[in-house]
Short mmCIF file of C-alpha atoms and ligand atoms in Angstrom, two decimals:
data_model
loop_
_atom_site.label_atom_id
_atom_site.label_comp_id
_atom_site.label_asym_id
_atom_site.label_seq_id
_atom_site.Cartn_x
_atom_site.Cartn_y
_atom_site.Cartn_z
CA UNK A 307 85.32 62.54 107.34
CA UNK A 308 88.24 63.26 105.22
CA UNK A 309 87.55 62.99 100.97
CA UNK A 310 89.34 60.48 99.09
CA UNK A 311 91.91 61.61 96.63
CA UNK A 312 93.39 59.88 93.81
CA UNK A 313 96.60 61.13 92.66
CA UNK A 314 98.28 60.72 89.14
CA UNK A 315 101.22 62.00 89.45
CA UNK A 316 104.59 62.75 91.38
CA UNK A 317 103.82 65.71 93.59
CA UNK A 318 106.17 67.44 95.77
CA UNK A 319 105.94 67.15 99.77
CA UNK A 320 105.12 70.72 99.65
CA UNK A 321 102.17 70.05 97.56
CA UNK A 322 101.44 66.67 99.30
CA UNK A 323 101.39 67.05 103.32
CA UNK A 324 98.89 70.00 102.82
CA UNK A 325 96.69 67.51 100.76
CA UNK A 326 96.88 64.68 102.95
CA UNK A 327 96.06 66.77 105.98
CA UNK A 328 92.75 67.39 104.64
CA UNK A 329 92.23 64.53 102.75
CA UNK A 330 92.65 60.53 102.17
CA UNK A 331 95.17 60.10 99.51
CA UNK A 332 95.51 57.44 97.09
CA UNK A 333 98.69 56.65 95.30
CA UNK A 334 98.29 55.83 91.49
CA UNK A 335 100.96 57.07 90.13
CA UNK A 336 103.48 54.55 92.23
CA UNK A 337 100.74 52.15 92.66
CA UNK A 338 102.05 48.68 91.45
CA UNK A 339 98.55 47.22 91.22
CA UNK A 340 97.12 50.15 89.46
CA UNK A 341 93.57 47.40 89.00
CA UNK A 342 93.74 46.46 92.31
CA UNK A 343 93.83 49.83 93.57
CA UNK A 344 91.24 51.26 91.59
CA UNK A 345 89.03 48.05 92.76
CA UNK A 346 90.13 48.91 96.51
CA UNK A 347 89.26 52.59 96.13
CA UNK A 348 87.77 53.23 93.15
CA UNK A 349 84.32 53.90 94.33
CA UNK A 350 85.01 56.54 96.69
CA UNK A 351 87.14 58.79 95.51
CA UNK A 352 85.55 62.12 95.21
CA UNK A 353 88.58 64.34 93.91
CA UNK A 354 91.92 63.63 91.45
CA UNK A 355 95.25 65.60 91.36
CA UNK A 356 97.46 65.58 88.43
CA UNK A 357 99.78 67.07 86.84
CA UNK A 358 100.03 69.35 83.57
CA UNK A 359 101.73 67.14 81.73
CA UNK A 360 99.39 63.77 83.15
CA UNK A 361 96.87 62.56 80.91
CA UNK A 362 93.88 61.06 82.37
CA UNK A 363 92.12 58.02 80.00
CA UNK A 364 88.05 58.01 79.98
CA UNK A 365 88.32 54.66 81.13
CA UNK A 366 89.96 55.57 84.17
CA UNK A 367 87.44 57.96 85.25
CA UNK A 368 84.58 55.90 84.50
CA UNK A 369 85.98 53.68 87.11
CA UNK A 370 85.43 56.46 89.88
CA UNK A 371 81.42 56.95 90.21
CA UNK A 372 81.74 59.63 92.81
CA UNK A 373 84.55 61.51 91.52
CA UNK A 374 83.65 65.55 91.25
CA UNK A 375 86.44 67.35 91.14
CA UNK A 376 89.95 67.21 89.14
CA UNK A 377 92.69 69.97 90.39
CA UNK A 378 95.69 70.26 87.86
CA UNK A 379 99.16 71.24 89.15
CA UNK A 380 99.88 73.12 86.09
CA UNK A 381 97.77 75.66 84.00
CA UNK A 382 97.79 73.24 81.23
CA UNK A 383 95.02 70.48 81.07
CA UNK A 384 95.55 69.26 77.30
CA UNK A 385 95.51 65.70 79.42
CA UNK A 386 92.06 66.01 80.72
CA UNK A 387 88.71 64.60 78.58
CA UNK A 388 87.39 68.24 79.90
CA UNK A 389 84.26 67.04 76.99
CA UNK A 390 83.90 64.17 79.31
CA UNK A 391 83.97 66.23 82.83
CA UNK A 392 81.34 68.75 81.47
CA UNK A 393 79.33 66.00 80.56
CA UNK A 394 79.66 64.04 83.96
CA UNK A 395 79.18 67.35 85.89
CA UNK A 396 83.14 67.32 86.76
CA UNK A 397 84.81 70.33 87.82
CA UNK A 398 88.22 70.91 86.26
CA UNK A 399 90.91 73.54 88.07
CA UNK A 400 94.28 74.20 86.66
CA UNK A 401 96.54 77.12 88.30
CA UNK A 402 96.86 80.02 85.70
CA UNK A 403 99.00 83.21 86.18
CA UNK A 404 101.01 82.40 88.77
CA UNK A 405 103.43 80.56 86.41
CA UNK A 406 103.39 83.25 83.83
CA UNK A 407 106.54 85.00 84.29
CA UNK A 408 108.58 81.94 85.29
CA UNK A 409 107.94 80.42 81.76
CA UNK A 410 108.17 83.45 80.07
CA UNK A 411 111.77 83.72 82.15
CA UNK A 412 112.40 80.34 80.42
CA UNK A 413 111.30 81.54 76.58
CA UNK A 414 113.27 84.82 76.81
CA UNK A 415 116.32 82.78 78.10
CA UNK A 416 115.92 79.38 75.17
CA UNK A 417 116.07 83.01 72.62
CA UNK A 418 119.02 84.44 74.72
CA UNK A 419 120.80 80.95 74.53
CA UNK A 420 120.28 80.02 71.23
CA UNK A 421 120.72 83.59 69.27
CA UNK A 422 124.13 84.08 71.44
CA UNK A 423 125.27 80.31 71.69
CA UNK A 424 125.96 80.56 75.32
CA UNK A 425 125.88 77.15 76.60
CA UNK A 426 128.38 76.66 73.85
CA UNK A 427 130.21 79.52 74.95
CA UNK A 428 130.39 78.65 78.76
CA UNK A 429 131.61 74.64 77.38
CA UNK A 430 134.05 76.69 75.21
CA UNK A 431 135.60 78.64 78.51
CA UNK A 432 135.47 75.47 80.49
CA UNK A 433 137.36 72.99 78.34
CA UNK A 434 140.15 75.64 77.87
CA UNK A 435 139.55 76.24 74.71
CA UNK A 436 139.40 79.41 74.87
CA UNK A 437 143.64 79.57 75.68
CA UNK A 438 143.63 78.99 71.71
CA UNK A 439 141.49 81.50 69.82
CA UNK A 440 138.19 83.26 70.14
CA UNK A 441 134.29 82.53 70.58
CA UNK A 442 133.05 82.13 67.41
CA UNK A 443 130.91 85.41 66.67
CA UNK A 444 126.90 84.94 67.43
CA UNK A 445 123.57 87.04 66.01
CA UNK A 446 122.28 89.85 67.76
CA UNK A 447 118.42 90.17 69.69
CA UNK A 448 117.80 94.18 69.03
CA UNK A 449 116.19 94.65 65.47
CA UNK A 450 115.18 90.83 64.89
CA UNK A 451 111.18 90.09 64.59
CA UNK A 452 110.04 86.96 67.07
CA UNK A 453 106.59 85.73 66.01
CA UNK A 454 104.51 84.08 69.20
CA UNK A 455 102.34 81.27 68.37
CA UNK A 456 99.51 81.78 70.78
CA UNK A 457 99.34 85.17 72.34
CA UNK A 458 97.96 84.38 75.64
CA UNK A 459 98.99 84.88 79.29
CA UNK A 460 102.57 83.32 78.62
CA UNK A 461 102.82 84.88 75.01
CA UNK A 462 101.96 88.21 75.96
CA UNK A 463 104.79 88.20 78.78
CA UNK A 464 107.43 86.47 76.17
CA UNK A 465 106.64 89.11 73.90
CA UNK A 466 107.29 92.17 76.98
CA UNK A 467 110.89 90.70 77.20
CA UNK A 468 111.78 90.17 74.13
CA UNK A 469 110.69 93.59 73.59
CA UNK A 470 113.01 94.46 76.48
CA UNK A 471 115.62 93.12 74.31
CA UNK A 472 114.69 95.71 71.31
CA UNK A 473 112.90 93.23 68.80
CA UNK A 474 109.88 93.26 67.14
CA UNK A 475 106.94 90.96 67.66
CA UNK A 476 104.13 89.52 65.87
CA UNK A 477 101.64 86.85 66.64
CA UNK A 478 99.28 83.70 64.68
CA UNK A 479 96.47 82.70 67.19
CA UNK A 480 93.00 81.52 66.22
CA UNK A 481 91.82 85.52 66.78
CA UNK A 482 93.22 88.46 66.37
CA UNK A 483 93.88 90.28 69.63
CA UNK A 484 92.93 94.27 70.60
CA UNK A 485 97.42 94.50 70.85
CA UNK A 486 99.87 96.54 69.34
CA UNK A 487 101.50 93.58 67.73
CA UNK A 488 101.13 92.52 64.01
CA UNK A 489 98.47 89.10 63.68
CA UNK A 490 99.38 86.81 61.23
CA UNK A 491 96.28 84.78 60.58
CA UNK A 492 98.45 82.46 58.09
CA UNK A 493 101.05 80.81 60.41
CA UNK A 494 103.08 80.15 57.72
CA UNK A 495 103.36 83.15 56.20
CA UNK A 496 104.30 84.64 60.17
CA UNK A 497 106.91 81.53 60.04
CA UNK A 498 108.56 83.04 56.94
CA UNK A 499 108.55 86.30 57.96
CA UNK A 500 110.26 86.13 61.70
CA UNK A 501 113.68 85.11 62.90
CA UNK A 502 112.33 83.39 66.19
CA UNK A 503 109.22 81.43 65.85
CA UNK A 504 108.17 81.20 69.89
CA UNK A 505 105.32 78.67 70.72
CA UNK A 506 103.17 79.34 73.36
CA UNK A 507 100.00 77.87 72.94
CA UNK A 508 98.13 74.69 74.94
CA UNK A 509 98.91 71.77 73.71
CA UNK A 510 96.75 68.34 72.75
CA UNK A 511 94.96 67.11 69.85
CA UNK A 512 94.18 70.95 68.40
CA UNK A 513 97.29 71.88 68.01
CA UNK A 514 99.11 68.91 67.81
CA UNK A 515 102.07 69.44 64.92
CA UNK A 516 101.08 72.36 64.98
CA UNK A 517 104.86 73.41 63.97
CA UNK A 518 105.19 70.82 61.03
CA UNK A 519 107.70 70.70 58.25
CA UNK A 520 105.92 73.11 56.06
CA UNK A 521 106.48 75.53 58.63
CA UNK A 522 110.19 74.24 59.28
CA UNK A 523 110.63 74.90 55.92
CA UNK A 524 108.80 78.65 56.14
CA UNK A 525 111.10 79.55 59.11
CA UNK A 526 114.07 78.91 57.17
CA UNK A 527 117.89 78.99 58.04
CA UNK A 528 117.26 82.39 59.20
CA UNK A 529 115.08 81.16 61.95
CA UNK A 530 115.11 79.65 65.49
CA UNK A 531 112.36 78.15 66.99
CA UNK A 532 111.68 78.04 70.56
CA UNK A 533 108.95 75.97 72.14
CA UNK A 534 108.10 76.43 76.08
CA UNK A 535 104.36 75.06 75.48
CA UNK A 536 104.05 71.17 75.03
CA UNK A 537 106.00 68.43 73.33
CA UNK A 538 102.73 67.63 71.26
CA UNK A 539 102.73 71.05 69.31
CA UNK A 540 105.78 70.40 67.43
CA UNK A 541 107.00 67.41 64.93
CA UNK A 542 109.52 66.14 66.87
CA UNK A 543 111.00 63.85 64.19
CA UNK A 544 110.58 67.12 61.63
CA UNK A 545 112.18 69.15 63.36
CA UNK A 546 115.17 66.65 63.78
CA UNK A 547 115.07 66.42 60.04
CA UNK A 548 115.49 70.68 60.17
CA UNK A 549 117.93 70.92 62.75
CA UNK A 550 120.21 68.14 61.13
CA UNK A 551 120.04 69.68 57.78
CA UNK A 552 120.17 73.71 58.34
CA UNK A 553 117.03 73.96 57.13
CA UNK A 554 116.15 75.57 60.64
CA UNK A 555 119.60 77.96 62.42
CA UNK A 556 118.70 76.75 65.66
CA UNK A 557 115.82 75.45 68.72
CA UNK A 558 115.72 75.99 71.66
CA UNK A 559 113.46 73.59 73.48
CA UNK A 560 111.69 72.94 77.09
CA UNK A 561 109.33 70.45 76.20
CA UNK A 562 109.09 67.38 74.05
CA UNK A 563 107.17 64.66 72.51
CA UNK A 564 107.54 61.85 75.09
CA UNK A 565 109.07 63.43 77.84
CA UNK A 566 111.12 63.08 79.60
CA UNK A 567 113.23 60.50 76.80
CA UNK A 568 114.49 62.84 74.15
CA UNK A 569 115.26 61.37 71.10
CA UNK A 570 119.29 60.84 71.06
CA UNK A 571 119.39 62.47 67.29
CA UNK A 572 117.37 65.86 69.07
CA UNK A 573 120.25 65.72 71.68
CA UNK A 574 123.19 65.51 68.95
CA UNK A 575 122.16 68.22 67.53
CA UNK A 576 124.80 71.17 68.29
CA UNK A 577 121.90 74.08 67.45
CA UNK A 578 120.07 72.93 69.46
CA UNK A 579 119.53 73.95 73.33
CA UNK A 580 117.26 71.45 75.42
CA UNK A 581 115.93 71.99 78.58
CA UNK A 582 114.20 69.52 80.93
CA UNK A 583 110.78 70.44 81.18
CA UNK A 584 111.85 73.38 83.79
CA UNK A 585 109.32 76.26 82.59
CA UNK A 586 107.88 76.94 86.05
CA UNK A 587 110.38 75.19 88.24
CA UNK A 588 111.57 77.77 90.85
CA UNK A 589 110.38 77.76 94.25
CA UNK A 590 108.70 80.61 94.60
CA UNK A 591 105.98 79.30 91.95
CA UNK A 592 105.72 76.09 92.23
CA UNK A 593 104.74 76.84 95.82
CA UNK A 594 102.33 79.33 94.59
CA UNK A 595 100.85 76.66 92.33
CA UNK A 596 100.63 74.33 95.23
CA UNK A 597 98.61 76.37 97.20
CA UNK A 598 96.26 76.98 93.92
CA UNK A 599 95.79 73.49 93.93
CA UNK A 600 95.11 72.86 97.94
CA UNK A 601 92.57 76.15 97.91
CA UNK A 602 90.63 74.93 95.00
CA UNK A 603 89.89 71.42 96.31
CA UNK A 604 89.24 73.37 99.47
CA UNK A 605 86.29 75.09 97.82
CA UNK A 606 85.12 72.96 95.98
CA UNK A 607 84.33 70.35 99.17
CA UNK A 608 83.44 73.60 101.15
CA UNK A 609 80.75 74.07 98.88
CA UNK A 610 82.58 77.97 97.82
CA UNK A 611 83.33 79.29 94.62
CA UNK A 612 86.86 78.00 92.39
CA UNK A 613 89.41 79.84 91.92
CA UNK A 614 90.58 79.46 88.66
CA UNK A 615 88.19 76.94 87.47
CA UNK A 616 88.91 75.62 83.73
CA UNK A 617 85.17 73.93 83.79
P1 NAP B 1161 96.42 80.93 77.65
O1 NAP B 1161 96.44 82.22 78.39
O2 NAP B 1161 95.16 80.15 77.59
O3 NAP B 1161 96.97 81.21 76.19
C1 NAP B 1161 96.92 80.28 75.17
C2 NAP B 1161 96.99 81.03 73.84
O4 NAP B 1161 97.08 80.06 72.79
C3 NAP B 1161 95.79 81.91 73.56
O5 NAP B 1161 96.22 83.18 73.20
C4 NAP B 1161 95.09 81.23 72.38
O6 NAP B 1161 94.61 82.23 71.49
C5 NAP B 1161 96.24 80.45 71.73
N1 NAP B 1161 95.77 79.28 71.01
C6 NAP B 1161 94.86 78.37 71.39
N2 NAP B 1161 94.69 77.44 70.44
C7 NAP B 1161 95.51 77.80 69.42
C8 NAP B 1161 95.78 77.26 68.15
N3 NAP B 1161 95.13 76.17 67.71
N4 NAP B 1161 96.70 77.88 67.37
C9 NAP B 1161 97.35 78.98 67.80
N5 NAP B 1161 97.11 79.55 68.99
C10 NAP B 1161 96.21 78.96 69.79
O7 NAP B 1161 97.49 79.91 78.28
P2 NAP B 1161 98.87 80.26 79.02
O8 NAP B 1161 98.65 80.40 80.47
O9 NAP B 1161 99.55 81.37 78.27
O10 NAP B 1161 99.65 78.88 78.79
C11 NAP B 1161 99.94 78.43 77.49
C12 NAP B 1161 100.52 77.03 77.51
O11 NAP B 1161 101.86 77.05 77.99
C13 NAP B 1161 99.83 76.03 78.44
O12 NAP B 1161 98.66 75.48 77.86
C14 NAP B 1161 100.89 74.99 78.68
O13 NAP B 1161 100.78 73.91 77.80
C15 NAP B 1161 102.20 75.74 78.41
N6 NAP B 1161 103.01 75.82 79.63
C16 NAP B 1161 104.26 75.31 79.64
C17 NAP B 1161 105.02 75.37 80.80
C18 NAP B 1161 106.42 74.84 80.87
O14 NAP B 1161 106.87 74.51 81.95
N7 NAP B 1161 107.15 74.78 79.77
C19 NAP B 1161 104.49 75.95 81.95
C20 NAP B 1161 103.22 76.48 81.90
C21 NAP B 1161 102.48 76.42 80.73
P3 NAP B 1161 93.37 81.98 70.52
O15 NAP B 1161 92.27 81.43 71.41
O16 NAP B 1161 93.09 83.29 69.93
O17 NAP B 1161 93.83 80.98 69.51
#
């Protein structure tokens, strides 16, 4: 007998005919009777898929008795009660590593962007403007010092290219790290002293505004920041505030507060360089993250070992 799924979010077919050749799935996400589905199905379903950016209420899973598994499409799970699953004996799998260097692709390019102003530059070239006078000059990478909020499997591959690119890095985490890079404990203080302040660490209610305007303020109109972690971690309406004023030089951004509406003052905002949400969007890994996802729930019901279990 195949196990029931519930699924939260809008998955790609490449992700979704493996799933539903193993298993019963259950629509939530485009389900227009949410109630009535969860009434209709509720009870059986043994396994949820999500996505990194889907948050999961309690009261929805206390509406699925039998539920024992949750499989993420993403490595972050800041929308998962994970308290909740270890309490209830619920197994939580995201898909670390395989993303890594995609996002860190993305972080490295938002720094690129923003320090050399090329989407301005390419708009410049394209609306002719160019026929009457130069490119404004930009600021160069080599020499500059990028501090990485949360030094983990992204941040340590954001800080390898931006290395590539001859700057200096530092890093603020909650511990210090056996690296070669400075640690600021004080994020503030690493704020004040860097000219790109790169956040790269999980997102939800620990860290959420994380990057307030205290730390705007520290990063000064020397500074860029560049956020490829989660909407959550930075004050959206702060940084608004920042970029409108010069208190901030520039952002470059991949992620945001409510996604995927970005506030129309964020997107008026000439320093700024938004991107929709594409971190890990190529083929190659998404597909890789698929198969993360299929294998895991494959274990799990096999009775094996996750593979990259988060609880
Ligand atoms: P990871 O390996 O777990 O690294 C997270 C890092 O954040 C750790 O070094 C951790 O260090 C640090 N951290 C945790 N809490 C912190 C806090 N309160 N303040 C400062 N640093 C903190 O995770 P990862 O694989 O690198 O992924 C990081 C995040 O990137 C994910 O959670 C996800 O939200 C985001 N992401 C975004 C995209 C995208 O498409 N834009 C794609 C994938 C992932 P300490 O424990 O020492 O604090």
């Amino acid at each position: 007998m195949k196990n029931e799924l519930l699924i939260l979010a809008p998955l790609p077919d490449f992700l979704m005919n493996p799933l539903l050749a193993a298993n019963t799935c259950h629509d939530y996400f485009h389900a227009e009777d949410k109630a009535a589905l969860l009434a209709q199905v509720g009870a059986k379903i043994r396994g949820i898929v999500m996505a990194g950016g889907s948050v999961v209420p309690v009261a929805l899973l206390e509406q699925l008795p039998k539920l024992e598994i949750m499989s993420v499409f993403g490595v972050g799970y800041d929308g998962v009660p994970v308290d909740w699953c270890k309490a209830h004996q619920v197994r939580v799998t995201n898909t670390p590593d395989v993303l890594t260097e995609d996002v860190a692709d993305t972080a490295s390019a938002l720094v690129l962007m923003t320090s050399r102003k090329l989407i301005a530059a390419n708009r410049f070239l394209h609306e002719g403007t160019w026929l009457k006078g130069a490119f404004p000059l930009a600021h160069a990478l080599h020499g500059k010092l990028a501090g990485i909020v949360g030094l983990g499997r992204i941040g340590k591959a954001i800080a390898r290219r931006l290395e590539a690119h001859g700057m200096r890095v530092a890093y603020h985490g909650r511990t210090k790290q056996e690296v070669g890079w400075e640690y600021f404990e004080s994020l503030t203080a690493m704020a004040q002293a860097v000219d790109f302040l790169v956040v790269a660490c999980p997102g939800g209610a620990a860290t959420k505004h994380l990057i307030n305007a205290e730390v705007l303020a520290a990063l000064g109109a020397k500074g860029t920041l560049i956020n490829i972690a989660r909407g959550s971690v930075v004050d959206e309406a702060a940084l608004i505030v920042a970029l409108q004023g010069g208190t901030i030089r520039g952002a470059g951004l991949d992620v945001f507060e409510n996604e995927p509406q970005v506030p129309e003052a964020l997107m008026q905002c000439g320093n700024a360089v938004l991107l929709p949400h594409l971190g890990s969007g190529t083929h190659e890994t998404r597909a890789a993250m698929a198969r993360l996802v299929v294998e895991n729930l494959a274990a799990h019901f096999s009775g094996a070992a996750l593979l990259t279990p988060v609880c």
